[in-house]
Amino acid sequence: MPEPTTGAFDVVFRARRLIGPNGETSGSVGVHDGRIAAVEPLDAELDAAHTIELAEDEVLLPGLVDSHVHVNDPGRTEWEGFDTATRAAAAGGVTTILDMPLNSLPPTIDTGALEVKRKTAREKAHVDVGFWGGAVHGNLAELRGLHEAGVFGFKCFLLHSGVDEFPPLNPTELDEALRELARYDALMIVHAEDSDAIEHAPTAHGETYGDFLNSRPRGAENVAIAQVIELARRIGARVHILHLSSSDALPMIASARADGVRVTVETCPHYLSFSAEEVPDGATQFKCCPPIREARNRELLWQGLADGIIDCVVSDHSPCTPELKRFDIGDFGVAWGGVSSLQLGLSAVWTQARVRGHGLADVVQWMSRKPADLAGLQRKGSIAVGNDADFCVFAPDDAFVVDVNKLHHRNPVSPYHGRPLAGVVRETWLRGKQIVGPGVETTAPQGNLLTRQGG
């Protein structure tokens, strides 16, 4: 870690409330050359070119890490794009995103496609951006090359992904891919719904949300997660369960971990915020796969977080154009499935967490520290000496009502529209530079492209 020259820091933050690695405290944070160079008591004498005094109602958080974002760029930039996605991330206190390998064209399933993705993102990223690779039917030979090129791991589906250019793995192919990745200890992240169970479920159709919910039963998740766990147990592979919506799976995940299986799991703000009972007819902005389930299921997911079974809360930001949501007919069977929420995750989770007795330190653990750990981002996720100076200045007792027309997402579609949320992001800092906040004009993109090796 470089030392500040002549004892001066570039900027010092003084915060009466600060979420550090050991919970909430107060302190002064000195920044030099984009890194955290000192974390000292609030009254410490730190010489700096600039001093930022947080207001009494503000808390200094580490920048959030969202490891599950569909940017859809290049190829489907009318759905989102790196410029709009990373602006939205920054406005929501997210300073690092990991981009999913599908919905862009080409999908990130070989090194050529990865380079296209990086070239597209390079001049547009307002926050730091890393990339997942894809494990699909027919690309087993491409996995090592993608790993060596620095992707953070590999995403696979066990059923149709929603786009034909990203085909799923069948059970034999999943076994082969996990064996390949285990050779170099790469991480497989899995959309875990069983194709056979979905095929035998009722067909999704019409405006009634309950009919759509029946088409994606909990059992489809449970069977797929059990399959992934058993393969990971047998092979010794590292696996991560994406966007858990079925609370039924929590006991088997806990049991597997007790047995030494290397399995982690995430859920998403929409599974923690909404319930099936409150989704209106035709409100396809709520459609996602796996689906938002019943209120009782939601409370069990919260218990899974409290118990430490669920590791992370990440957005699964999966936007599309308004036309693809089919608001004209409100048919859950034909509308695109995905929730748009990248800018809103922190406030959405805090709104629900605070009424269940959780503190900001818990939210930071779920939305910053643990996603950084999952991806191996050693300089992200906490306010600690040596880490990147990525910060979110958050006012937890402030509030706002979501207006999709004021979000930075490319398209004004979100189930959070009109919903009151607690907590306002007032400033965001990336490697010691303010990128969101009062007086900050539209800035040139400041984000770096990240690799697993740290570049």
XYZ file of C-alpha atoms in Angstrom:
455
model
C 0.000 0.000 0.000
C 1.593 3.340 -1.034
C 2.135 5.847 1.774
C 0.827 9.407 1.457
C 3.555 11.862 0.506
C 4.540 14.448 3.122
C 1.949 12.985 5.467
C -0.988 14.399 3.496
C -3.991 12.439 2.269
C -5.870 13.306 -0.879
C -9.141 13.290 1.039
C -10.249 12.446 4.556
C -13.779 11.381 5.483
C -14.983 12.085 9.012
C -18.064 10.095 9.928
C -19.921 9.860 13.228
C -21.323 6.615 11.849
C -19.219 4.292 9.718
C -19.716 0.630 8.849
C -16.331 -1.025 9.218
C -15.263 -4.679 9.058
C -16.340 -5.183 12.681
C -19.650 -3.345 12.518
C -20.774 0.209 13.160
C -18.354 2.705 14.662
C -17.190 6.270 14.137
C -13.983 7.228 12.456
C -11.816 9.126 10.027
C -10.795 7.496 6.757
C -7.771 8.762 4.855
C -7.497 8.184 1.118
C -4.331 8.278 -0.988
C -3.996 7.377 -4.666
C -7.468 5.868 -4.766
C -6.908 3.509 -1.844
C -7.773 3.591 1.828
C -4.529 4.520 3.585
C -5.777 5.054 7.146
C -8.785 4.264 9.326
C -8.470 6.213 12.566
C -10.645 7.561 15.399
C -13.003 10.385 14.532
C -10.815 13.053 16.170
C -7.524 11.838 14.673
C -5.339 14.564 13.187
C -5.110 13.632 9.517
C -3.737 16.242 7.125
C -5.633 16.233 3.826
C -6.112 18.292 0.705
C -9.884 17.888 1.210
C -11.927 16.892 4.238
C -15.455 15.542 3.927
C -17.535 15.926 7.089
C -20.568 13.649 6.941
C -23.799 15.104 8.278
C -25.251 13.748 11.502
C -27.874 11.751 9.614
C -25.377 10.170 7.203
C -23.482 6.879 7.426
C -20.306 6.010 5.511
C -20.666 2.602 3.874
C -18.264 0.726 1.613
C -19.383 0.871 -2.006
C -21.753 -1.990 -2.767
C -20.762 -4.941 -4.949
C -23.510 -6.289 -7.205
C -22.356 -9.604 -8.617
C -25.500 -10.280 -10.676
C -26.242 -7.695 -13.366
C -27.481 -8.195 -16.928
C -26.124 -5.228 -18.896
C -27.148 -6.704 -22.291
C -24.417 -4.783 -24.122
C -23.504 -5.175 -26.965
C -26.367 -6.550 -29.000
C -29.401 -5.633 -26.892
C -28.491 -2.124 -25.786
C -32.092 -1.040 -26.224
C -32.671 -3.148 -23.092
C -29.922 -1.433 -21.031
C -26.213 -0.836 -21.874
C -23.034 -0.105 -19.929
C -23.570 3.662 -19.811
C -27.049 3.539 -18.300
C -26.438 0.471 -16.140
C -23.324 1.838 -14.500
C -24.891 5.278 -13.981
C -27.792 3.542 -12.244
C -25.388 1.477 -10.166
C -23.492 4.572 -9.041
C -26.720 6.367 -8.132
C -27.624 3.386 -5.952
C -24.296 3.306 -4.097
C -22.973 0.356 -6.138
C -19.332 0.828 -7.110
C -18.624 -2.617 -8.608
C -20.796 -4.779 -10.836
C -20.210 -8.185 -12.395
C -21.893 -8.559 -15.770
C -23.720 -11.752 -16.672
C -22.694 -13.558 -19.866
C -26.101 -13.711 -21.520
C -28.610 -11.393 -23.155
C -25.719 -9.616 -24.853
C -24.828 -10.560 -28.408
C -22.510 -12.353 -28.603
C -22.883 -14.088 -25.228
C -19.653 -14.367 -23.232
C -18.974 -18.022 -24.034
C -15.489 -17.745 -25.574
C -12.516 -15.383 -25.324
C -13.429 -13.584 -28.533
C -16.833 -12.654 -27.124
C -15.214 -11.586 -23.838
C -12.955 -9.179 -25.711
C -15.952 -7.750 -27.572
C -17.682 -7.227 -24.221
C -14.626 -5.536 -22.712
C -14.178 -3.273 -25.715
C -17.819 -2.229 -25.450
C -17.595 -1.496 -21.726
C -14.198 0.178 -21.677
C -15.287 3.733 -22.503
C -18.738 3.566 -20.866
C -18.206 2.247 -17.330
C -19.034 4.722 -14.569
C -18.229 2.091 -11.919
C -15.825 -0.850 -11.884
C -16.974 -3.779 -14.017
C -16.002 -7.452 -14.093
C -17.380 -10.295 -16.176
C -18.725 -13.800 -15.707
C -18.172 -16.371 -18.432
C -20.804 -18.767 -19.675
C -20.870 -22.575 -19.546
C -23.249 -23.731 -22.271
C -23.932 -26.750 -24.437
C -20.911 -27.236 -26.677
C -18.335 -24.862 -25.158
C -16.513 -27.152 -22.702
C -13.234 -26.576 -24.552
C -13.594 -22.793 -24.132
C -13.790 -22.744 -20.342
C -10.074 -22.817 -19.533
C -9.336 -20.011 -21.967
C -12.024 -17.824 -20.438
C -10.713 -18.630 -16.971
C -7.186 -17.653 -17.961
C -8.547 -14.451 -19.526
C -9.830 -13.421 -16.096
C -13.561 -14.087 -15.865
C -14.758 -14.455 -12.288
C -16.457 -17.775 -12.843
C -19.031 -19.418 -15.096
C -22.795 -19.222 -15.289
C -24.950 -22.084 -16.481
C -28.649 -22.813 -16.831
C -30.312 -26.162 -16.241
C -33.290 -25.218 -18.432
C -33.906 -22.862 -21.343
C -32.302 -19.526 -20.520
C -34.854 -17.413 -22.351
C -32.479 -16.746 -25.260
C -31.519 -19.423 -27.771
C -27.878 -18.354 -28.051
C -27.220 -19.386 -24.426
C -28.304 -23.064 -24.309
C -28.556 -24.982 -21.029
C -26.442 -27.844 -19.761
C -28.024 -31.257 -19.437
C -27.059 -33.385 -16.389
C -24.149 -35.073 -18.172
C -22.809 -31.747 -19.444
C -23.117 -30.202 -15.977
C -21.062 -33.074 -14.555
C -18.416 -32.591 -17.265
C -18.278 -28.830 -16.803
C -17.932 -29.090 -13.025
C -15.106 -31.609 -13.407
C -13.358 -29.266 -15.816
C -13.735 -26.242 -13.538
C -12.605 -28.218 -10.482
C -9.214 -28.707 -12.168
C -8.452 -25.021 -11.651
C -10.895 -24.369 -8.810
C -13.144 -22.079 -10.849
C -16.599 -21.180 -9.573
C -19.812 -22.355 -11.260
C -22.842 -20.141 -10.640
C -26.109 -21.887 -11.440
C -29.610 -20.875 -12.455
C -31.114 -23.805 -10.598
C -34.539 -24.768 -11.917
C -35.110 -28.294 -13.197
C -36.213 -28.439 -16.837
C -38.213 -31.653 -16.430
C -40.131 -30.268 -13.463
C -40.946 -27.087 -15.389
C -42.079 -29.082 -18.437
C -44.545 -31.027 -16.298
C -45.875 -27.950 -14.478
C -48.973 -26.068 -15.676
C -48.361 -23.737 -18.609
C -47.987 -20.054 -17.792
C -50.697 -17.935 -19.380
C -52.964 -14.976 -18.806
C -53.109 -12.063 -16.404
C -53.376 -13.975 -13.122
C -50.086 -14.091 -11.237
C -51.042 -17.293 -9.436
C -51.142 -19.155 -12.761
C -47.612 -17.988 -13.541
C -46.452 -18.959 -10.044
C -47.816 -22.476 -10.565
C -45.782 -22.759 -13.759
C -42.498 -22.312 -11.814
C -43.051 -24.445 -8.688
C -40.707 -24.538 -5.722
C -40.047 -28.167 -6.484
C -38.272 -27.223 -9.707
C -35.792 -25.183 -7.684
C -35.461 -27.747 -4.935
C -34.696 -30.653 -7.301
C -32.156 -28.630 -9.267
C -30.382 -27.375 -6.144
C -30.171 -30.910 -4.796
C -28.618 -32.048 -8.074
C -26.033 -29.264 -8.006
C -25.158 -29.976 -4.378
C -24.654 -33.684 -4.979
C -22.410 -33.076 -7.985
C -20.385 -30.531 -6.016
C -20.086 -33.039 -3.167
C -18.926 -35.813 -5.482
C -16.532 -33.730 -7.572
C -15.289 -31.258 -4.967
C -16.291 -28.327 -7.134
C -17.208 -24.814 -5.984
C -20.817 -23.896 -6.770
C -23.064 -20.904 -6.151
C -26.858 -20.934 -6.305
C -28.226 -17.863 -8.040
C -31.370 -15.896 -7.067
C -32.803 -18.329 -4.520
C -36.565 -17.903 -4.251
C -37.596 -21.219 -2.664
C -37.110 -21.241 1.103
C -37.615 -25.030 1.001
C -34.004 -25.387 -0.149
C -32.463 -23.722 2.906
C -32.187 -26.866 5.098
C -30.445 -28.874 2.374
C -27.996 -26.021 1.717
C -27.204 -25.793 5.438
C -26.778 -29.573 5.634
C -24.475 -29.609 2.621
C -22.265 -26.932 4.128
C -22.066 -28.857 7.376
C -20.797 -31.770 5.301
C -18.095 -29.589 3.748
C -19.714 -29.029 0.349
C -18.500 -25.733 -1.080
C -21.828 -24.129 -1.876
C -22.870 -20.501 -1.502
C -26.206 -18.889 -2.243
C -27.704 -15.512 -3.023
C -31.170 -14.027 -3.035
C -32.476 -10.748 -4.437
C -34.223 -7.616 -3.145
C -37.461 -8.462 -4.967
C -37.786 -11.820 -3.195
C -37.269 -10.000 0.120
C -39.589 -7.079 -0.672
C -42.630 -8.423 -2.497
C -45.036 -11.314 -2.084
C -47.138 -13.242 -4.578
C -50.309 -12.205 -2.779
C -49.767 -8.523 -3.605
C -48.969 -8.810 -7.341
C -51.904 -7.310 -9.292
C -53.395 -8.976 -12.336
C -51.438 -8.139 -15.478
C -48.553 -6.522 -13.553
C -45.833 -8.197 -15.595
C -43.166 -5.848 -14.210
C -43.129 -8.344 -11.305
C -42.376 -11.342 -13.550
C -39.013 -12.994 -12.978
C -37.683 -16.543 -12.964
C -37.689 -18.110 -10.456
C -40.744 -16.167 -9.336
C -41.607 -13.981 -6.383
C -43.331 -16.377 -3.975
C -45.728 -16.157 -1.048
C -45.332 -13.913 2.007
C -44.540 -16.870 4.267
C -41.772 -17.928 1.904
C -40.371 -14.375 1.968
C -40.130 -14.426 5.755
C -38.261 -17.730 5.646
C -35.767 -16.196 3.204
C -35.203 -13.413 5.714
C -34.618 -16.059 8.361
C -32.109 -17.722 6.024
C -30.205 -14.440 5.880
C -30.321 -14.053 9.642
C -29.041 -17.621 10.068
C -26.186 -17.071 7.611
C -27.408 -19.718 5.155
C -27.964 -17.112 2.440
C -24.693 -15.304 1.799
C -25.479 -12.416 -0.533
C -28.242 -10.095 -1.682
C -27.710 -8.955 -5.280
C -30.017 -7.391 -7.832
C -30.343 -9.853 -10.719
C -31.046 -6.659 -12.667
C -32.596 -8.063 -15.840
C -34.179 -5.199 -17.770
C -35.940 -5.084 -21.116
C -37.954 -2.655 -23.204
C -41.511 -1.868 -22.078
C -42.847 -3.645 -25.161
C -41.326 -6.957 -24.069
C -43.205 -6.778 -20.771
C -46.432 -6.933 -22.812
C -48.327 -4.398 -20.765
C -50.757 -4.243 -23.676
C -52.173 -7.663 -22.775
C -50.712 -8.270 -19.291
C -49.957 -11.908 -20.085
C -47.427 -13.449 -17.686
C -46.924 -16.334 -20.088
C -45.440 -14.245 -22.908
C -43.885 -11.265 -21.085
C -40.111 -11.130 -20.582
C -39.108 -12.293 -17.125
C -36.795 -9.983 -15.234
C -36.863 -7.294 -12.547
C -35.219 -3.936 -13.117
C -33.815 -2.663 -9.828
C -30.064 -1.953 -9.994
C -30.377 1.602 -8.660
C -32.789 0.633 -5.872
C -31.306 -2.418 -4.174
C -29.778 -0.764 -1.109
C -32.891 1.210 -0.213
C -35.203 -1.718 -0.984
C -33.291 -4.086 1.284
C -32.799 -1.519 4.043
C -36.541 -0.741 4.026
C -37.313 -4.372 4.781
C -34.280 -5.131 6.967
C -34.825 -2.337 9.477
C -38.357 -3.480 10.376
C -37.029 -7.002 11.003
C -34.384 -5.862 13.471
C -31.361 -5.862 11.174
C -28.803 -3.060 11.142
C -26.818 -1.425 8.390
C -23.855 -3.635 9.243
C -25.955 -6.650 8.217
C -26.956 -5.018 4.936
C -23.324 -4.163 4.169
C -22.341 -7.749 4.872
C -24.970 -9.074 2.432
C -24.555 -6.460 -0.292
C -20.858 -5.579 -0.209
C -18.571 -7.858 1.796
C -20.052 -11.226 0.824
C -20.456 -10.510 -2.922
C -16.840 -9.303 -2.944
C -15.775 -12.513 -1.205
C -17.773 -14.600 -3.669
C -15.935 -13.099 -6.625
C -12.540 -12.932 -4.910
C -12.437 -9.126 -5.077
C -9.859 -8.645 -2.360
C -9.831 -4.821 -2.445
C -13.599 -4.369 -2.408
C -16.397 -4.756 0.093
C -15.130 -3.136 3.299
C -13.637 0.044 4.705
C -10.177 -1.270 5.520
C -6.627 -0.106 4.889
C -5.407 -1.213 1.473
C -8.855 -1.475 -0.067
C -10.111 0.675 -2.903
C -11.592 3.932 -1.631
C -15.116 3.080 -2.767
C -17.795 4.644 -0.551
C -21.517 5.230 -0.318
C -22.765 8.130 1.805
C -26.169 6.896 2.951
C -28.932 8.631 4.878
C -30.831 5.704 6.429
C -33.639 7.763 7.958
C -34.387 9.765 4.809
C -36.992 8.397 2.388
C -38.359 8.732 -1.134
C -41.042 7.370 -3.425
C -39.745 5.538 -6.481
C -40.454 7.216 -9.804
C -39.196 5.065 -12.670
C -38.933 8.154 -14.865
C -36.241 9.555 -12.583
C -34.055 6.425 -12.504
C -30.946 6.038 -14.637
C -32.106 2.685 -16.039
C -32.569 2.914 -19.805
C -36.236 1.914 -19.638
C -38.858 3.172 -17.135
C -40.002 -0.259 -15.961
C -39.771 -1.549 -12.389
C -42.094 -3.161 -9.848
C -40.817 -0.599 -7.322
C -42.553 2.302 -9.120
C -44.672 4.251 -6.639
C -43.250 2.364 -3.665
C -41.936 4.355 -0.677
C -38.427 3.315 0.313
C -36.299 4.172 3.327
C -32.720 5.337 2.919
C -31.238 7.712 0.355
C -27.852 7.483 -1.347
C -26.477 11.034 -1.203
C -22.967 10.482 -2.531
C -20.960 7.735 -4.205
C -17.164 7.695 -4.410
C -15.097 5.444 -6.651
C -11.426 5.018 -5.801
C -11.361 8.352 -3.993
C -13.269 10.344 -6.628
C -16.837 11.511 -6.162
C -19.071 10.264 -8.963
C -22.531 10.975 -7.474
C -23.642 13.793 -5.210
C -24.515 17.475 -4.943
C -22.431 19.627 -7.250
C -21.162 16.686 -9.250
C -21.827 17.321 -12.899
C -22.138 14.503 -15.403
C -18.669 13.019 -15.290
C -16.666 11.074 -17.805
C -16.683 7.350 -17.052
C -14.284 6.561 -14.199
C -14.742 2.794 -13.959
C -12.029 0.187 -14.400
C -12.476 -3.194 -16.042
C -11.650 -5.897 -13.510
C -10.285 -9.396 -13.938
C -10.145 -12.250 -11.482
C -6.398 -11.701 -11.211
C -7.018 -8.156 -10.010
C -6.207 -6.065 -13.107
